[in-house]
Amino acid sequence: MRKPLVMGNWKLNGTKDSVKALVTALLDSANKASPKADVAVCAPAVFIGMVENLAQGSSLKWGSEDCDIHTQGAYTGENSPVMLREFGCTYAIVGHSERRDYHKESSEYVAQKYKCAQENGLIPVLCVGESEKEFDEGKTMDVIREELKAVIDLCGIKSFEKAVIAYEPIWAIGTGKTATPEIAQKVHSDIRAYLASFDADVASKVQILYGGSCNAKTAPALFAQPDIDGGLVGGASLKAPDFSAIIEAAVANA
Ligand code: 13P
């Protein structure tokens, strides 16, 4: 059985005060959920030390929104997976569509991030997903297969034993347009089938999260789908009551 995972992606949001209030408010929800569902928040790097101090000793896990392909050296502005581990991170999101798009990160480059994160003890959360145009043209799985294949080529299929996948249709991110549970389920099941063509056991065990306007209203029906193992949540993860409701939806479907 796959344990559900609900993960917040704060993106470029937060202040010291809001981070303190949000994390403090989430501890109880995460502790209550923990026998049935894992809960994590991925924060801007400057806040990770604060999150560590606030969440230490609780069931709430935390991670980064990105990481570099190097562990140290002359790479101005980057964050090393080794440093992120030192601050207690469990996860590192890699290949979010906002980074693929605004920072021109290729699938091969994302695969290097995934590799560096994993080799240094972080669980990479590999984001995959298609644009609205690609969706309309029926190219969803062509895009996703290319994104997954880059990782399989570099790290091998077994690497997914220690990774999470997030399906994030770009057209649903921050738009309020959620993929219907049926559309999302079909893509999740296609992702699992593609991975199963390399290794059925790995495919059956990997957690596949849904992201893209996942909120307190949409989460219950999404999480009820057999191949949806939780959510990667943007906007709704910034409000404790909304995020807690999403956590409860994951627990209810565990
Ligand atoms: P929203 O939940 O704000 O649509 O963002 C989704 C996302 O990009 C999570 O990584």
XYZ file of C-alpha atoms and ligand atoms in Angstrom:
264
model
C 0.000 0.000 0.000
C 1.242 3.466 -0.875
C 1.037 5.991 1.959
C -0.499 9.282 0.824
C 1.694 12.373 0.891
C 0.451 15.945 1.009
C 3.136 18.473 0.207
C 2.976 22.240 0.143
C 5.025 24.208 -2.352
C 5.191 27.738 -1.034
C 6.943 29.081 -4.154
C 8.129 32.698 -3.663
C 5.897 33.490 -0.707
C 6.203 34.067 3.019
C 7.537 36.353 5.697
C 9.144 35.388 9.000
C 5.822 36.038 10.703
C 3.682 34.122 8.215
C 6.071 31.142 8.199
C 5.997 30.960 11.975
C 2.198 31.135 12.092
C 1.699 28.648 9.264
C 4.139 25.985 10.466
C 2.941 26.251 14.052
C -0.651 25.811 12.911
C 0.212 22.769 10.783
C 2.057 20.745 13.421
C -1.103 19.362 14.943
C -2.591 18.353 11.571
C 0.652 16.663 10.548
C 0.957 14.798 13.857
C -2.634 13.580 13.689
C -2.268 12.519 10.049
C 1.042 10.755 10.474
C -0.127 7.165 11.016
C -2.011 7.361 7.707
C -0.504 10.171 5.631
C 2.762 12.071 5.393
C 2.746 15.853 5.360
C 5.539 18.114 4.150
C 6.181 21.723 3.249
C 8.708 22.872 0.668
C 9.913 26.348 1.490
C 12.076 29.065 -0.055
C 15.674 28.320 0.978
C 15.945 31.334 3.304
C 13.125 29.963 5.461
C 14.285 26.346 5.697
C 16.288 26.872 8.912
C 13.231 28.455 10.509
C 10.999 25.603 9.404
C 13.523 23.151 10.857
C 13.436 24.900 14.243
C 9.639 25.035 14.280
C 8.923 21.519 13.002
C 11.695 19.516 14.660
C 10.314 16.664 16.746
C 6.931 16.739 14.983
C 5.655 14.593 12.116
C 5.821 17.517 9.686
C 8.599 17.039 7.147
C 10.140 19.749 5.037
C 12.060 20.236 1.865
C 13.370 22.667 -0.720
C 11.718 23.911 -3.897
C 14.780 23.162 -5.991
C 18.429 22.174 -5.614
C 21.654 22.429 -7.544
C 23.488 19.727 -9.480
C 26.644 20.343 -7.417
C 27.327 19.789 -3.737
C 29.702 22.765 -3.351
C 31.905 25.156 -5.269
C 31.780 28.317 -7.342
C 28.068 28.295 -8.194
C 26.762 31.640 -7.005
C 23.217 31.667 -5.734
C 22.649 27.915 -5.743
C 21.628 25.582 -2.911
C 23.449 22.305 -2.436
C 21.621 19.097 -1.480
C 24.275 18.564 1.208
C 23.409 21.910 2.781
C 19.697 21.154 2.526
C 20.226 17.837 4.313
C 22.145 19.648 7.036
C 19.003 21.712 7.641
C 16.903 18.579 7.959
C 15.264 18.576 4.544
C 13.695 15.272 3.538
C 12.570 16.319 0.041
C 13.708 18.469 -2.860
C 11.316 19.406 -5.637
C 13.057 19.189 -9.009
C 11.798 20.110 -12.458
C 8.849 22.239 -11.425
C 7.314 23.677 -14.596
C 8.028 27.208 -13.378
C 11.739 26.361 -13.334
C 11.618 24.426 -16.604
C 9.942 27.458 -18.176
C 11.432 30.591 -16.523
C 14.909 29.121 -15.989
C 15.013 27.074 -19.176
C 15.790 23.828 -17.353
C 15.907 20.896 -19.773
C 14.826 17.380 -18.834
C 18.490 16.301 -18.850
C 19.402 19.101 -16.443
C 16.445 18.232 -14.193
C 17.655 14.621 -14.204
C 21.041 15.809 -12.938
C 19.303 17.666 -10.097
C 17.311 14.539 -9.268
C 20.529 12.510 -9.214
C 22.461 14.956 -7.043
C 19.548 15.262 -4.603
C 19.144 11.504 -4.313
C 22.862 10.752 -4.022
C 23.029 13.171 -1.106
C 20.129 11.765 0.881
C 17.173 13.849 -0.305
C 14.031 12.376 -1.842
C 13.564 14.097 -5.192
C 10.014 15.107 -6.073
C 10.101 15.040 -9.861
C 7.484 17.307 -11.448
C 6.150 16.392 -14.862
C 3.287 17.754 -16.917
C 2.101 19.281 -20.152
C 1.106 22.769 -21.314
C -2.444 23.631 -22.340
C -1.475 23.441 -26.043
C 0.095 20.016 -25.553
C -2.986 18.875 -23.638
C -5.273 20.094 -26.440
C -3.115 18.295 -29.003
C -3.275 15.032 -27.047
C 0.481 15.090 -26.356
C 0.322 14.760 -22.559
C 2.054 11.393 -22.343
C 4.613 12.253 -25.060
C 5.767 15.155 -22.880
C 5.731 13.164 -19.656
C 7.501 10.136 -21.130
C 10.335 12.407 -22.312
C 10.607 13.963 -18.835
C 10.644 10.565 -17.123
C 12.975 8.956 -19.659
C 15.695 11.542 -19.010
C 15.727 10.423 -15.355
C 15.540 6.720 -16.194
C 18.485 7.101 -18.614
C 20.644 8.878 -16.043
C 19.605 7.221 -12.781
C 17.850 3.983 -13.711
C 14.300 2.845 -13.034
C 15.194 1.591 -9.537
C 15.920 5.187 -8.527
C 12.143 5.657 -8.309
C 12.197 3.456 -5.203
C 13.457 6.580 -3.434
C 11.635 9.325 -5.280
C 8.211 10.891 -5.655
C 6.550 11.955 -8.908
C 4.194 14.911 -9.147
C 1.893 15.245 -12.136
C 1.282 18.940 -12.581
C -0.649 19.908 -15.715
C 0.733 23.383 -16.412
C -2.685 24.630 -17.489
C -4.053 23.855 -14.016
C -1.322 25.567 -11.982
C -2.499 28.732 -10.268
C -5.413 29.013 -12.692
C -8.202 27.551 -10.588
C -8.719 25.040 -13.440
C -8.203 21.635 -11.835
C -7.873 18.547 -13.993
C -11.000 16.496 -13.406
C -10.412 13.453 -11.204
C -10.944 11.280 -14.303
C -8.358 13.137 -16.402
C -5.849 13.138 -13.558
C -6.431 9.444 -12.797
C -5.911 8.521 -16.461
C -2.569 10.358 -16.584
C -1.427 8.913 -13.252
C -2.308 5.437 -14.440
C -0.506 6.051 -17.760
C 2.580 7.213 -15.848
C 2.476 4.040 -13.746
C 2.041 1.902 -16.863
C 5.024 3.599 -18.519
C 7.203 2.961 -15.450
C 5.873 -0.619 -15.311
C 7.230 -1.196 -18.812
C 10.668 -0.928 -17.133
C 9.880 -2.411 -13.697
C 6.387 -3.367 -12.505
C 7.341 -3.537 -8.841
C 8.844 -0.040 -8.797
C 5.825 1.317 -10.695
C 3.359 -0.144 -8.216
C 5.164 1.402 -5.234
C 6.064 4.927 -6.352
C 3.942 7.760 -4.943
C 2.421 9.920 -7.680
C 1.044 13.239 -6.429
C -1.371 15.505 -8.257
C -0.628 19.251 -8.442
C -2.525 22.079 -10.073
C -5.250 24.004 -8.241
C -5.552 21.194 -5.727
C -7.553 22.719 -2.878
C -9.918 21.850 -0.048
C -12.802 21.451 -2.520
C -11.058 19.456 -5.238
C -8.806 17.257 -3.081
C -11.389 14.708 -1.840
C -12.435 13.510 -5.319
C -8.856 13.608 -6.625
C -7.475 11.629 -3.686
C -10.234 9.032 -4.073
C -8.694 7.963 -7.393
C -6.701 4.740 -7.191
C -3.472 6.091 -8.706
C -3.450 9.493 -6.996
C -1.357 9.269 -3.847
C -1.768 12.805 -2.529
C -1.071 16.309 -3.703
C 1.590 18.909 -4.383
C -0.235 22.049 -3.374
C 0.664 25.649 -4.223
C -1.695 28.483 -3.264
C -3.859 26.485 -0.870
C -0.788 25.371 1.125
C -0.253 28.959 2.315
C -3.429 28.949 4.413
C -3.388 26.587 7.392
C -7.149 25.816 7.410
C -7.158 25.024 3.668
C -4.023 22.916 3.828
C -5.318 21.083 6.899
C -8.540 20.259 5.039
C -6.461 18.814 2.186
C -4.487 16.741 4.697
C -7.770 15.426 6.104
C -8.896 14.462 2.596
C -5.715 12.403 2.206
C -6.244 10.712 5.568
C -9.847 9.908 4.653
C -8.697 8.150 1.493
C -5.708 6.352 3.040
P -1.415 25.759 -7.312
O -1.886 24.769 -6.292
O -1.317 27.159 -6.785
O -2.190 25.647 -8.590
O 0.106 25.351 -7.668
C 0.387 24.036 -7.967
C 1.852 23.854 -8.007
O 2.533 24.369 -8.875
C 2.468 23.064 -6.923
O 3.787 22.790 -7.185
